[in-house]
mmCIF file of C-alpha atoms in Angstrom:
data_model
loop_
_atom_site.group_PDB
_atom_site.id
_atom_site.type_symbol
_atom_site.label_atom_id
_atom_site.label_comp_id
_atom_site.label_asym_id
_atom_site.label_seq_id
_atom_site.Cartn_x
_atom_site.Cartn_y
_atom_site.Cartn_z
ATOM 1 C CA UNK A 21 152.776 116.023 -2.594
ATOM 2 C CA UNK A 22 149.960 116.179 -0.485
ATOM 3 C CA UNK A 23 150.016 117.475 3.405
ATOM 4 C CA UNK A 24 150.419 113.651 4.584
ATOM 5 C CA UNK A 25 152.966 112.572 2.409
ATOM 6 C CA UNK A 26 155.227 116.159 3.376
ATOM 7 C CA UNK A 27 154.019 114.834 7.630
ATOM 8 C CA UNK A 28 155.499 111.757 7.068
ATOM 9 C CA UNK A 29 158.635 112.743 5.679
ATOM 10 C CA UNK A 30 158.790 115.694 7.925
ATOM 11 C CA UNK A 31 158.390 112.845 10.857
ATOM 12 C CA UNK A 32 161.239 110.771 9.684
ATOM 13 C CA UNK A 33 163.750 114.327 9.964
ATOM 14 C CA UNK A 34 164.510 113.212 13.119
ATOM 15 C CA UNK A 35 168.054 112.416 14.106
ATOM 16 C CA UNK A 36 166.657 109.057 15.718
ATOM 17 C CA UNK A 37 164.982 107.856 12.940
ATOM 18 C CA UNK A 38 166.834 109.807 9.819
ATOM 19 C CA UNK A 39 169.855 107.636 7.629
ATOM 20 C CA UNK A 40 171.664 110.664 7.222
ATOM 21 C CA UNK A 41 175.249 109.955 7.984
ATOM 22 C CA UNK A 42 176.434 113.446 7.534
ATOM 23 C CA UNK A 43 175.203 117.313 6.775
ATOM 24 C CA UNK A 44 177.122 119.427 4.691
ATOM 25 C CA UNK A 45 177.273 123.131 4.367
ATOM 26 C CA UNK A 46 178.106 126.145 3.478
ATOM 27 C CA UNK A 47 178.362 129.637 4.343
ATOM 28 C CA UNK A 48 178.479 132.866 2.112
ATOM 29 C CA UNK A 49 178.515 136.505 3.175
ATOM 30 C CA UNK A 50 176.474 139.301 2.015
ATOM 31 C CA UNK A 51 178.721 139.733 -1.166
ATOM 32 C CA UNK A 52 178.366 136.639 -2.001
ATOM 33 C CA UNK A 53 181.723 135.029 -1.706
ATOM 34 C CA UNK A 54 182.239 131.893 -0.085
ATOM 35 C CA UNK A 55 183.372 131.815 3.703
ATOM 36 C CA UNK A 56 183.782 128.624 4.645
ATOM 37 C CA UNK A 57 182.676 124.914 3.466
ATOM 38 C CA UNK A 58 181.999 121.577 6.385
ATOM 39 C CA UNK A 59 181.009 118.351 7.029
ATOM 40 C CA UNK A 60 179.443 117.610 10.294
ATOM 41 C CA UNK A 61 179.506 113.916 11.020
ATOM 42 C CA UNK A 62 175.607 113.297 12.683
ATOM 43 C CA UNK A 63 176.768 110.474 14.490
ATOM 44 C CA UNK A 64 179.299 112.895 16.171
ATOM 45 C CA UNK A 65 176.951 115.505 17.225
ATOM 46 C CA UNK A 66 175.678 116.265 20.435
ATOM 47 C CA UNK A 67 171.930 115.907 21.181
ATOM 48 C CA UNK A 68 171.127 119.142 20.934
ATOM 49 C CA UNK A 69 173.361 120.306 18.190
ATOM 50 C CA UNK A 70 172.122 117.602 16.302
ATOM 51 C CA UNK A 71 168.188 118.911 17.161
ATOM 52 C CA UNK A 72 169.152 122.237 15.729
ATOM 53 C CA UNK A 73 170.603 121.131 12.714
ATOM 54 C CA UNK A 74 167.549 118.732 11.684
ATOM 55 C CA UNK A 75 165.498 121.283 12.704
ATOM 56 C CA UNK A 76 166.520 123.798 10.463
ATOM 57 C CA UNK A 77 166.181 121.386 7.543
ATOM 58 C CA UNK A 78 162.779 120.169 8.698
ATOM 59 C CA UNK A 79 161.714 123.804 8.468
ATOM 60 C CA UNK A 80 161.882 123.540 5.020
ATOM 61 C CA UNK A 81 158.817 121.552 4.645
ATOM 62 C CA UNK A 82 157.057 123.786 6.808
ATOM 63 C CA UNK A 83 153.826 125.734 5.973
ATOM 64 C CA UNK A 84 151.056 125.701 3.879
ATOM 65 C CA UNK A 85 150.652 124.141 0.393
ATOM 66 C CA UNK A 86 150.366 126.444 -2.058
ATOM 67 C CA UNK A 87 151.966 129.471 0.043
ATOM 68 C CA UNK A 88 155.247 128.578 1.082
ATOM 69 C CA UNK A 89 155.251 124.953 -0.420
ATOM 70 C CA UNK A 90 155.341 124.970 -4.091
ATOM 71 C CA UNK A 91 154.967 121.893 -6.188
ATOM 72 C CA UNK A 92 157.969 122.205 -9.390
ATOM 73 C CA UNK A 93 157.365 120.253 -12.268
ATOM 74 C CA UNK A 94 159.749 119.082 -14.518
ATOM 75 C CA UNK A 95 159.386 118.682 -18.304
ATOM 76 C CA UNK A 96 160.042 115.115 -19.598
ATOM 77 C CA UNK A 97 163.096 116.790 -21.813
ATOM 78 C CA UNK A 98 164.622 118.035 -18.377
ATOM 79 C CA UNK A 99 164.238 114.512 -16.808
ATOM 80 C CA UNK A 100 165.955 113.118 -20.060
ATOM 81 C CA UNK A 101 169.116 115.225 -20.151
ATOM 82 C CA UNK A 102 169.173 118.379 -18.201
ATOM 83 C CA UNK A 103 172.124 119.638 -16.719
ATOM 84 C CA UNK A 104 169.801 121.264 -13.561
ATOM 85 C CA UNK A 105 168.105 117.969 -13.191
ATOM 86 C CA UNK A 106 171.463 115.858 -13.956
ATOM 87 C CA UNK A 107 172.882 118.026 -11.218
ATOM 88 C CA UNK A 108 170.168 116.608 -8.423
ATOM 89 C CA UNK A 109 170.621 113.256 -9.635
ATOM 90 C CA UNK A 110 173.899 112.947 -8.879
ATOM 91 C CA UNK A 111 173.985 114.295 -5.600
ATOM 92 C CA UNK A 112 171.603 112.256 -4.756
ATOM 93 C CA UNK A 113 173.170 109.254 -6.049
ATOM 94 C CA UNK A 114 176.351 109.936 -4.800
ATOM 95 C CA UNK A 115 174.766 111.191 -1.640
ATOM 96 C CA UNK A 116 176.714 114.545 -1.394
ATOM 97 C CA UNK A 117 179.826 112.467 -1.608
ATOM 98 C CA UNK A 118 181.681 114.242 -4.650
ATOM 99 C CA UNK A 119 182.991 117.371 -3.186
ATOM 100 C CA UNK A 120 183.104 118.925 -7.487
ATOM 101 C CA UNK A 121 179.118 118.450 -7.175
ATOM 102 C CA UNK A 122 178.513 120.123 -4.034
ATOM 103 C CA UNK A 123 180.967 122.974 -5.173
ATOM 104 C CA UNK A 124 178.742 123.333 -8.577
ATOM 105 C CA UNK A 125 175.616 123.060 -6.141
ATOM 106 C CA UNK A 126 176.919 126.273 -4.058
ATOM 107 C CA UNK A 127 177.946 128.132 -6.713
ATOM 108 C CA UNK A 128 174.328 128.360 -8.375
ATOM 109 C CA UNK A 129 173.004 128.996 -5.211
ATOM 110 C CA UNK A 130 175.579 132.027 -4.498
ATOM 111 C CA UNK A 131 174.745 133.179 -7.803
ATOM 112 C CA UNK A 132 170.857 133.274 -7.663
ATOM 113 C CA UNK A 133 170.296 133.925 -3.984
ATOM 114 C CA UNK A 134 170.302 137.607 -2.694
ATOM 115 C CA UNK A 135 169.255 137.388 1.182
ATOM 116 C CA UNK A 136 171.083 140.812 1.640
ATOM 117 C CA UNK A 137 172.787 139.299 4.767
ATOM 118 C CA UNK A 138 174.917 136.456 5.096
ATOM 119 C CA UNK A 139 173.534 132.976 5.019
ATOM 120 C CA UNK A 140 174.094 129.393 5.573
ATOM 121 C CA UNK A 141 173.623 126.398 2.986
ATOM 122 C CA UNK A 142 172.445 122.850 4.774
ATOM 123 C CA UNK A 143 172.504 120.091 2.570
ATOM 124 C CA UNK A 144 171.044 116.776 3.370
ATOM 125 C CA UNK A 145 170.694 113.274 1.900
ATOM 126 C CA UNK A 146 168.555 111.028 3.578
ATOM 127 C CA UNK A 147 166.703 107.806 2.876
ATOM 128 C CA UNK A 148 163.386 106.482 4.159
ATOM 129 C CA UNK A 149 162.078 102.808 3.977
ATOM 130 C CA UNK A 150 158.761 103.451 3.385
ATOM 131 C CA UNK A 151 156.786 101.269 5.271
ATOM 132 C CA UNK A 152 154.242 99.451 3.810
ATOM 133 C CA UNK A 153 150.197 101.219 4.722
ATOM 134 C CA UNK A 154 147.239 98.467 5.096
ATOM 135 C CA UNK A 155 144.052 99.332 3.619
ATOM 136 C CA UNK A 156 142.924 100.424 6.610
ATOM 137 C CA UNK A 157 145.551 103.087 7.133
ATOM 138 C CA UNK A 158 147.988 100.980 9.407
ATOM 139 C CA UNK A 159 151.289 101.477 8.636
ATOM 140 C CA UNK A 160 153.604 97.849 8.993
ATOM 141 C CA UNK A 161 157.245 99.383 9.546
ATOM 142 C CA UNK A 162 158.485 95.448 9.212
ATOM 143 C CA UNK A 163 157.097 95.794 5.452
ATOM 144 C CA UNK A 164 158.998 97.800 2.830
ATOM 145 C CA UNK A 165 158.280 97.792 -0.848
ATOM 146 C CA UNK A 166 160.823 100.880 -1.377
ATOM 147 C CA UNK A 167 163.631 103.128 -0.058
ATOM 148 C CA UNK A 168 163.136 106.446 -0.710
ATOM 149 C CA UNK A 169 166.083 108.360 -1.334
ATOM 150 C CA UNK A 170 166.025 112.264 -1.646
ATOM 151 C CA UNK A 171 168.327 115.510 -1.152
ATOM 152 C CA UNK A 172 166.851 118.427 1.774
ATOM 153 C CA UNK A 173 167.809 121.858 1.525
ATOM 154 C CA UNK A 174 167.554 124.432 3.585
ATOM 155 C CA UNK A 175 169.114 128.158 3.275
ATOM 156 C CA UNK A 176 169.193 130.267 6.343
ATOM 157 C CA UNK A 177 169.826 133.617 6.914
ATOM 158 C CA UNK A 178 172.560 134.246 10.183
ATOM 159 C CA UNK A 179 171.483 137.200 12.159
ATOM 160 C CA UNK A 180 174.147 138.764 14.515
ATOM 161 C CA UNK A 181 172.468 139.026 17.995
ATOM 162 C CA UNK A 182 172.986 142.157 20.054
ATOM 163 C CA UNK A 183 175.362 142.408 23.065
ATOM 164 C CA UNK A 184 174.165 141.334 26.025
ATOM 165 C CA UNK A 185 175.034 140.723 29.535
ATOM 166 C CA UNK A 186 175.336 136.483 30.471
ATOM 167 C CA UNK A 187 175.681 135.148 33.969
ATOM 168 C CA UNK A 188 179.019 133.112 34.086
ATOM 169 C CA UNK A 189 178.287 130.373 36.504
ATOM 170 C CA UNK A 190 182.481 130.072 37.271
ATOM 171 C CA UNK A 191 182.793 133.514 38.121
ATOM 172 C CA UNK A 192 179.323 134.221 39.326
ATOM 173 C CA UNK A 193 179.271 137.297 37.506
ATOM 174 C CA UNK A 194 177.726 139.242 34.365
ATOM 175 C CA UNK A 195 179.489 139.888 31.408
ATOM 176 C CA UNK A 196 179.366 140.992 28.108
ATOM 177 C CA UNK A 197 178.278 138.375 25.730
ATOM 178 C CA UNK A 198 179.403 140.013 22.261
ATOM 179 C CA UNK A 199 177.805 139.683 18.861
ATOM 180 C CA UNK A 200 176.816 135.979 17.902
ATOM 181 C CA UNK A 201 176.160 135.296 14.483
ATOM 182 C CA UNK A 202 172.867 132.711 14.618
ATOM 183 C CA UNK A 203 171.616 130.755 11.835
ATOM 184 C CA UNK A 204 167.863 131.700 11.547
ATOM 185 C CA UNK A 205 164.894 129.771 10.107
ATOM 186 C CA UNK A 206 165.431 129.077 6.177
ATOM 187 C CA UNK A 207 164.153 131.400 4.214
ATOM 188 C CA UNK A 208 164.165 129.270 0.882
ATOM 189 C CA UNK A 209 164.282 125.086 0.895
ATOM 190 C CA UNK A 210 163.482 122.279 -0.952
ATOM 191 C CA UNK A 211 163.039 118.441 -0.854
ATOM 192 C CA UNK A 212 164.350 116.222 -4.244
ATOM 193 C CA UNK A 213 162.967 114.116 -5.278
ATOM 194 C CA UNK A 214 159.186 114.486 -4.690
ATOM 195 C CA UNK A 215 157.492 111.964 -2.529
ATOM 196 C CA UNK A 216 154.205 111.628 -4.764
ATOM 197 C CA UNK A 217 151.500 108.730 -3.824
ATOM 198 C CA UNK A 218 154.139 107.607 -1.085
ATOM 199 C CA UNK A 219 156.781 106.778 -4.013
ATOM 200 C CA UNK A 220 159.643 108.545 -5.314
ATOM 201 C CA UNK A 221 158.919 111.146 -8.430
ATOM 202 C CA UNK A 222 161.811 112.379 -10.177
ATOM 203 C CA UNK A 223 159.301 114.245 -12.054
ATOM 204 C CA UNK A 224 158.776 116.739 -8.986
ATOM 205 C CA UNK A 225 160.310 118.367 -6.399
ATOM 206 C CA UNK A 226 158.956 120.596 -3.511
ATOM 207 C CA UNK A 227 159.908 124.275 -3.468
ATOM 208 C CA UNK A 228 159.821 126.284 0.086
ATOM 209 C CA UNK A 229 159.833 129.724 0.502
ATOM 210 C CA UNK A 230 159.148 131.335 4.031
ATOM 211 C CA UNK A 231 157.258 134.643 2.552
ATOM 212 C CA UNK A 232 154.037 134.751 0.784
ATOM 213 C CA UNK A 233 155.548 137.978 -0.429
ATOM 214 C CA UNK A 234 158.809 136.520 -2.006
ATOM 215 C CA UNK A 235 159.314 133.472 -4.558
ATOM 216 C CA UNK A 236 163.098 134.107 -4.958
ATOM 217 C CA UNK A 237 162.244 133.522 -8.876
ATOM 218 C CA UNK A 238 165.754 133.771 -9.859
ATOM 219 C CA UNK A 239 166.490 130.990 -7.375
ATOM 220 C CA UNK A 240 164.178 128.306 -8.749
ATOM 221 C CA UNK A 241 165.106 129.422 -12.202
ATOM 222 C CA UNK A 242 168.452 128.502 -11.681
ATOM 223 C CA UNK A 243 167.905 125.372 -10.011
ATOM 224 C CA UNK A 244 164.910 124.063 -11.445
ATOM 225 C CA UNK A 245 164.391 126.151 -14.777
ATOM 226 C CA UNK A 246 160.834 126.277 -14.307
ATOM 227 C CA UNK A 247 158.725 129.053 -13.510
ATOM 228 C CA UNK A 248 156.588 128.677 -10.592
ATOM 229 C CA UNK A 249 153.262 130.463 -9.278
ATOM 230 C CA UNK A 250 153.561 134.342 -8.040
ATOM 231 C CA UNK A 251 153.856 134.468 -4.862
ATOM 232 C CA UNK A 252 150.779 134.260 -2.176
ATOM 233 C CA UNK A 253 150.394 137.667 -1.262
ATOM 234 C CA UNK A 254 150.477 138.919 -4.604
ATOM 235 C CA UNK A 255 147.762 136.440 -5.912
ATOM 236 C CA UNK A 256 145.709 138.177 -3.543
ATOM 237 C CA UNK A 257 146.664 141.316 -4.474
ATOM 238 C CA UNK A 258 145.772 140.516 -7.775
ATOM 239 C CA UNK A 259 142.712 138.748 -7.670
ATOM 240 C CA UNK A 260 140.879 141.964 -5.732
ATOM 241 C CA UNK A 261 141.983 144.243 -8.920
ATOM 242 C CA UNK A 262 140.405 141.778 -10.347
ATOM 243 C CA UNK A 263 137.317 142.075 -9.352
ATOM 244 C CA UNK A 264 137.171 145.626 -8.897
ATOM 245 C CA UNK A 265 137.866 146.317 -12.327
ATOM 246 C CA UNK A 266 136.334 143.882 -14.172
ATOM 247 C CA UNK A 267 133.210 144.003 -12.037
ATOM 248 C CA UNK A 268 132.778 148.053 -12.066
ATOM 249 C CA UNK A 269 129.684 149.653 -10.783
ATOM 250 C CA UNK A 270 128.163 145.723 -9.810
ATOM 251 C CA UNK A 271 130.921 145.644 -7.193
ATOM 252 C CA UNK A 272 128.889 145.642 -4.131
ATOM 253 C CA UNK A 273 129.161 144.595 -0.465
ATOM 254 C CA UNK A 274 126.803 141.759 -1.382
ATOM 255 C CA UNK A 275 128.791 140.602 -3.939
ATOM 256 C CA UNK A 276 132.366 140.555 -2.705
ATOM 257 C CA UNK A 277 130.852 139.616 0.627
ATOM 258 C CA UNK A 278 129.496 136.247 -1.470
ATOM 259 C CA UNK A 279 132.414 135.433 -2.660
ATOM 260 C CA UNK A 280 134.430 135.910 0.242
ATOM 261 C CA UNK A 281 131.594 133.661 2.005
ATOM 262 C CA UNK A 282 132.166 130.900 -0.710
ATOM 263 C CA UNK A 283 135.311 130.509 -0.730
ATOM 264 C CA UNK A 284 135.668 129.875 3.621
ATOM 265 C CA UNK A 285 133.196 127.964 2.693
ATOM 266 C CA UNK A 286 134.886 125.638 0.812
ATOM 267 C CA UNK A 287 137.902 126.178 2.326
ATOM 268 C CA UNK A 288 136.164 124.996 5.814
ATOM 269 C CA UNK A 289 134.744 121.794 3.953
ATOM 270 C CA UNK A 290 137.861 120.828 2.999
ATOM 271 C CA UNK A 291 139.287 121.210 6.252
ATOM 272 C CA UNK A 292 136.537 119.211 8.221
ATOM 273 C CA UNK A 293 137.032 116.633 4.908
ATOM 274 C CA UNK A 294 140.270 116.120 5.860
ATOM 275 C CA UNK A 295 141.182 115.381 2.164
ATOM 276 C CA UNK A 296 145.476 115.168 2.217
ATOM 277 C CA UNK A 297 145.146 116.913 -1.198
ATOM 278 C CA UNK A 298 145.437 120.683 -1.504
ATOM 279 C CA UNK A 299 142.130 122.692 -2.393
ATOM 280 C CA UNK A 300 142.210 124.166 -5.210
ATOM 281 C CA UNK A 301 139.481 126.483 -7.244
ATOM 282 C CA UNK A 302 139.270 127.943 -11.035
ATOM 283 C CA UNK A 303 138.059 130.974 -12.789
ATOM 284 C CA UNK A 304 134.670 128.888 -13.189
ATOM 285 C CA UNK A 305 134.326 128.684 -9.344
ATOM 286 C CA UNK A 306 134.197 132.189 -9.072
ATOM 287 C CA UNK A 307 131.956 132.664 -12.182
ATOM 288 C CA UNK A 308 129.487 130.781 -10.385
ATOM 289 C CA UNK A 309 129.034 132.767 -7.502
ATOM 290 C CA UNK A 310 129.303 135.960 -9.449
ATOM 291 C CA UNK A 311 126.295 134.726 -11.304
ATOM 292 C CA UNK A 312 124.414 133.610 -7.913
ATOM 293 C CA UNK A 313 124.840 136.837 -7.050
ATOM 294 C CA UNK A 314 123.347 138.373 -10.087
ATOM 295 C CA UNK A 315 126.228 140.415 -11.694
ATOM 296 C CA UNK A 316 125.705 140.726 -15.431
ATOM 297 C CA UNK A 317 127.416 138.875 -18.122
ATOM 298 C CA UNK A 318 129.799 141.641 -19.526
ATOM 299 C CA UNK A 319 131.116 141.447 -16.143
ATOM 300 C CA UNK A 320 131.304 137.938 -15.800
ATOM 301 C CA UNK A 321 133.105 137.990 -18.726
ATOM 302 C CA UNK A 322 135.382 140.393 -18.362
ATOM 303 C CA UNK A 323 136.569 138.789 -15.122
ATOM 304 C CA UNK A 324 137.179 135.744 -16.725
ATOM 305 C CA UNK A 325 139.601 136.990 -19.545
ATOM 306 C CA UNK A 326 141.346 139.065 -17.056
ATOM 307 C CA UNK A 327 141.747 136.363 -14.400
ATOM 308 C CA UNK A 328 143.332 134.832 -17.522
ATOM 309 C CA UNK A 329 146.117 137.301 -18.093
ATOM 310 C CA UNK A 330 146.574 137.637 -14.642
ATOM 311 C CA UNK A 331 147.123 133.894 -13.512
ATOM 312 C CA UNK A 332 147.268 132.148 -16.790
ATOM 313 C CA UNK A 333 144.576 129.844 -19.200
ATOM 314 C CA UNK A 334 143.072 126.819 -16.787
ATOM 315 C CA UNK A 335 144.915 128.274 -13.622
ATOM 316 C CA UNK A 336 144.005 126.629 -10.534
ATOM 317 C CA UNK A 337 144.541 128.777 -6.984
ATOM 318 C CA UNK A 338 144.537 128.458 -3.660
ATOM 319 C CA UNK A 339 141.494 129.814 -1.910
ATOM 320 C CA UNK A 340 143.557 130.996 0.984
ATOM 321 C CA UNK A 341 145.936 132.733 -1.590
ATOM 322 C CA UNK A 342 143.437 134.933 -2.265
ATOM 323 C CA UNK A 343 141.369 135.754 -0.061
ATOM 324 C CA UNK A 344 142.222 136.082 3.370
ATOM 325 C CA UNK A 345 139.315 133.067 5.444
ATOM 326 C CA UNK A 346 140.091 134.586 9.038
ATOM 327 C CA UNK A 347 139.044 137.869 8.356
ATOM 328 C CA UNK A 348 136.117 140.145 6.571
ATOM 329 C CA UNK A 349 138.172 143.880 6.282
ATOM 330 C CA UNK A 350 135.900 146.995 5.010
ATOM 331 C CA UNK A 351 138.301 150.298 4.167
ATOM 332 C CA UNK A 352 138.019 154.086 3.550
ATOM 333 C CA UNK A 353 140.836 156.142 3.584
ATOM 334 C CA UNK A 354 140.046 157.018 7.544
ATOM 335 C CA UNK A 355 138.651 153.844 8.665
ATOM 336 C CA UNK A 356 139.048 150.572 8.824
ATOM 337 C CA UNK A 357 136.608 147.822 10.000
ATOM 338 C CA UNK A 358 137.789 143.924 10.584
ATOM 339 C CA UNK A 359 134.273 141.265 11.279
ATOM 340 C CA UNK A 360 135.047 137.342 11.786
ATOM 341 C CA UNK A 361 134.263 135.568 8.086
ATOM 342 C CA UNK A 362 131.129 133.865 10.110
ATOM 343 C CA UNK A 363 129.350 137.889 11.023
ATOM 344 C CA UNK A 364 130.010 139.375 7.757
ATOM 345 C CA UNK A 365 126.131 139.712 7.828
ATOM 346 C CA UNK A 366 126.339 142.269 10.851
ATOM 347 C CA UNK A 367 127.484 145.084 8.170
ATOM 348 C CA UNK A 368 125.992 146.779 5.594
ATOM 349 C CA UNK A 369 125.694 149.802 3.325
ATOM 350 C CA UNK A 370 123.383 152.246 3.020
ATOM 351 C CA UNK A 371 122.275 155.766 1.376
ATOM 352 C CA UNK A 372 120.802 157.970 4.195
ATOM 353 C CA UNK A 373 119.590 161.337 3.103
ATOM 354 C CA UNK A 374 121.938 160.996 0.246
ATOM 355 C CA UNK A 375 124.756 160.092 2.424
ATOM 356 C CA UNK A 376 126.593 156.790 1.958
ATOM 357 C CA UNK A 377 127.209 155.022 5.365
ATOM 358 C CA UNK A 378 128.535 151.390 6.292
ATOM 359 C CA UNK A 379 126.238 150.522 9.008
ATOM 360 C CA UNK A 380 127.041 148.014 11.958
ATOM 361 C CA UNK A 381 124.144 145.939 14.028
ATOM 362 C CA UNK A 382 125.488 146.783 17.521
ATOM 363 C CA UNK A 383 123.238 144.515 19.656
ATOM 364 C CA UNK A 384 125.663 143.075 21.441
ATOM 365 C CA UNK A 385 128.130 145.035 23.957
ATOM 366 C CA UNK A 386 129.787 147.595 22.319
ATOM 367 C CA UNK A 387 133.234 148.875 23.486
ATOM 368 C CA UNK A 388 135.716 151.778 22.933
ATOM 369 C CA UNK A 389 138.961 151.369 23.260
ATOM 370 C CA UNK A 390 138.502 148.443 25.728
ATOM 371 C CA UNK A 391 135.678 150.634 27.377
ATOM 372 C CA UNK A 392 132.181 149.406 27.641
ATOM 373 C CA UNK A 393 129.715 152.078 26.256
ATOM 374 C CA UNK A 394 125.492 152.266 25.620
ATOM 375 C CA UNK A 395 124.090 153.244 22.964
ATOM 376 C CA UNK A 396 121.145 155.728 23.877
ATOM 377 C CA UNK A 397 117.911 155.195 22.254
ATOM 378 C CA UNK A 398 117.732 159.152 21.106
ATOM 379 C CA UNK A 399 121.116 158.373 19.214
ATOM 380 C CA UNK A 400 119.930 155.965 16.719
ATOM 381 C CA UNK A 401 116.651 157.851 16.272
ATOM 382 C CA UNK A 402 119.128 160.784 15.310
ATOM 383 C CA UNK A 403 120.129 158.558 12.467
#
């Protein structure tokens, strides 16, 4: 699914527009046992009950592609006679109706999900007339050539608020409010089938997950039995390692600052583009620009085998996975220096008197700790 395909779905998660006639759910304590089960009728809900409740599963296709929306492909065997991808055809076919279903459904999520608190289970099945798009972009809502049908899940973690004191209007006094238990943003989601070239795909689904830093691996093996991409922050993490080990003693400021330039680069192409589909680069991208740069072909190489153990043969990654486009970050183990991507240039290294220093052009005003300060011209002849 592309960014305009997950927008218009995420448009029609509205409890104006949506065909969902009821949201089921469930909620399980930290020890994983089952507290309680429901049905909430959405045609009985109040206005703003029933705003939180699509809200929370509209959260789920929240976020960036690549980061916290994962694509999840399944294998033509799967689609032929799974029992994970059996299981999500018949909920959605019986649209959550068949109360043995939605039991199986919670129990593989209790038994794959550890939020370490408690947490709630919103289930969803919804359909969308997809309204037919003109040439020229125009959508004609009187003109459907298919109903979308698919399943939304969202699983939130409830957080217990802290005591407070609330004004009671009756007796026009505060009092202690007590503990509340509040059901947070999801932490994990997905949307069944996928909605690929504005057309179901029972080939695909869409995986959320809230934190770069967390997949919840276990969860998508049990639902999906797939194995998805690791998670954003470590990509990052890996793909620096990467470079600093395979490139060795070529690893300069010039180079990583070339890459690093590159890849906004692209990434600010794509944005001005406007191109629904997610950017993506390879192992060649980067071999490119390490050979713009001049690094040697040893290196090259060796970044190139280990870019394949670390993400896989023919990986494609997000450019915003690993590297991080709003920043430019220079570290020792006492200081730390942050430059917008765009004045990168403004920093370099050098080797004075046998001393290695990262030097900054400081033409423009200069503060200290929100203080405006001069340099004097007998301090940088000192250098």
């Amino acid at each position: 699914m592309n960014t305009r395909e997950i927008g218009e779905i995420r448009r029609h998660i509205r409890r104006d527009r949506s065909n969902m006639t009821a949201i089921y759910g469930c909620y399980v304590n930290e020890n994983k046992e089952i507290i309680s089960e429901f049905r909430v009728s959405t045609a009985m809900m109040s206005e703003n009950e029933g705003e939180k409740y699509f809200g929370l599963l509209k959260r789920s296709l929240s976020g960036t592609l690549g980061k916290n929306l994962i694509d999840i492909s399944f294998r033509t065997s799967q689609v032929a006679g799974s029992e994970e991808h059996k299981l999500l055809m018949d909920l959605r076919q019986t649209a959550l109706n068949d109360s043995d279903l939605r039991q199986r459904f919670y129990q593989k999520v209790v038994d794959s999900v550890s939020l370490r608190a408690n947490y709630l289970i919103l289930l969803g099945c919804d359909s969308y007339d997809v309204p037919f798009k003109s040439k020229d972009g125009e959508n004609d809502s009187a003109r459907s050539d298919e109903t979308y049908t698919f399943l939304l899940c969202a699983i939130c973690p409830v957080k217990q608020t802290k005591p407070t004191l609330h004004y009671e209007p009756e007796n026009k006094e505060f009092h202690d409010g007590g503990i509340t238990n509040v059901a947070a943003a999801p932490e994990l989601g997905f949307l069944f089938p996928a909605f690929d070239s504005r057309s179901t795909n029972i080939y695909n689904a869409l995986y959320y997950t809230h934190s770069p830093k967390e997949n919840h691996t276990a969860f998508v093996s049990a639902m999906f039995n797939t194995s998805i991409p690791k998670p954003a922050a470590e990509q990052k993490k890996s793909f620096e390692a990467i470079l600093g080990t395979a490139l060795g003693e070529e690893s300069s400021l010039d180079v990583i600052q070339n890459v690093h330039d590159q890849l906004c680069q692209r990434i600010e192409l794509h944005k001005e583009s406007r191109v629904p589909d997610a950017l993506l680069v390879d192992k060649s991208d980067v071999r490119e620009v390490l050979a713009s740069c001049g690094v040697s072909e040893p290196h090259i190489a060796k970044f190139s085998v280990d870019f394949d153990e670390a993400f896989g043969m023919d990986a494609q990654l997000h450019p915003k996975n690993i590297i991080d486009h709003r920043k430019f970050e220079i570290k020792t183990p006492d200081v730390s220096i942050k430059v917008a991507p765009d004045k990168a240039d403004l920093i370099q290294t050098r080797v004075i008197g046998g001393v290695k220093y990262i030097l900054i052009n400081a033409e423009e005003d200069v503060e200290v700790n929100g203080v405006s300060i001069h340099i004097r011209e007998e301090e940088a002849l000192g250098v």
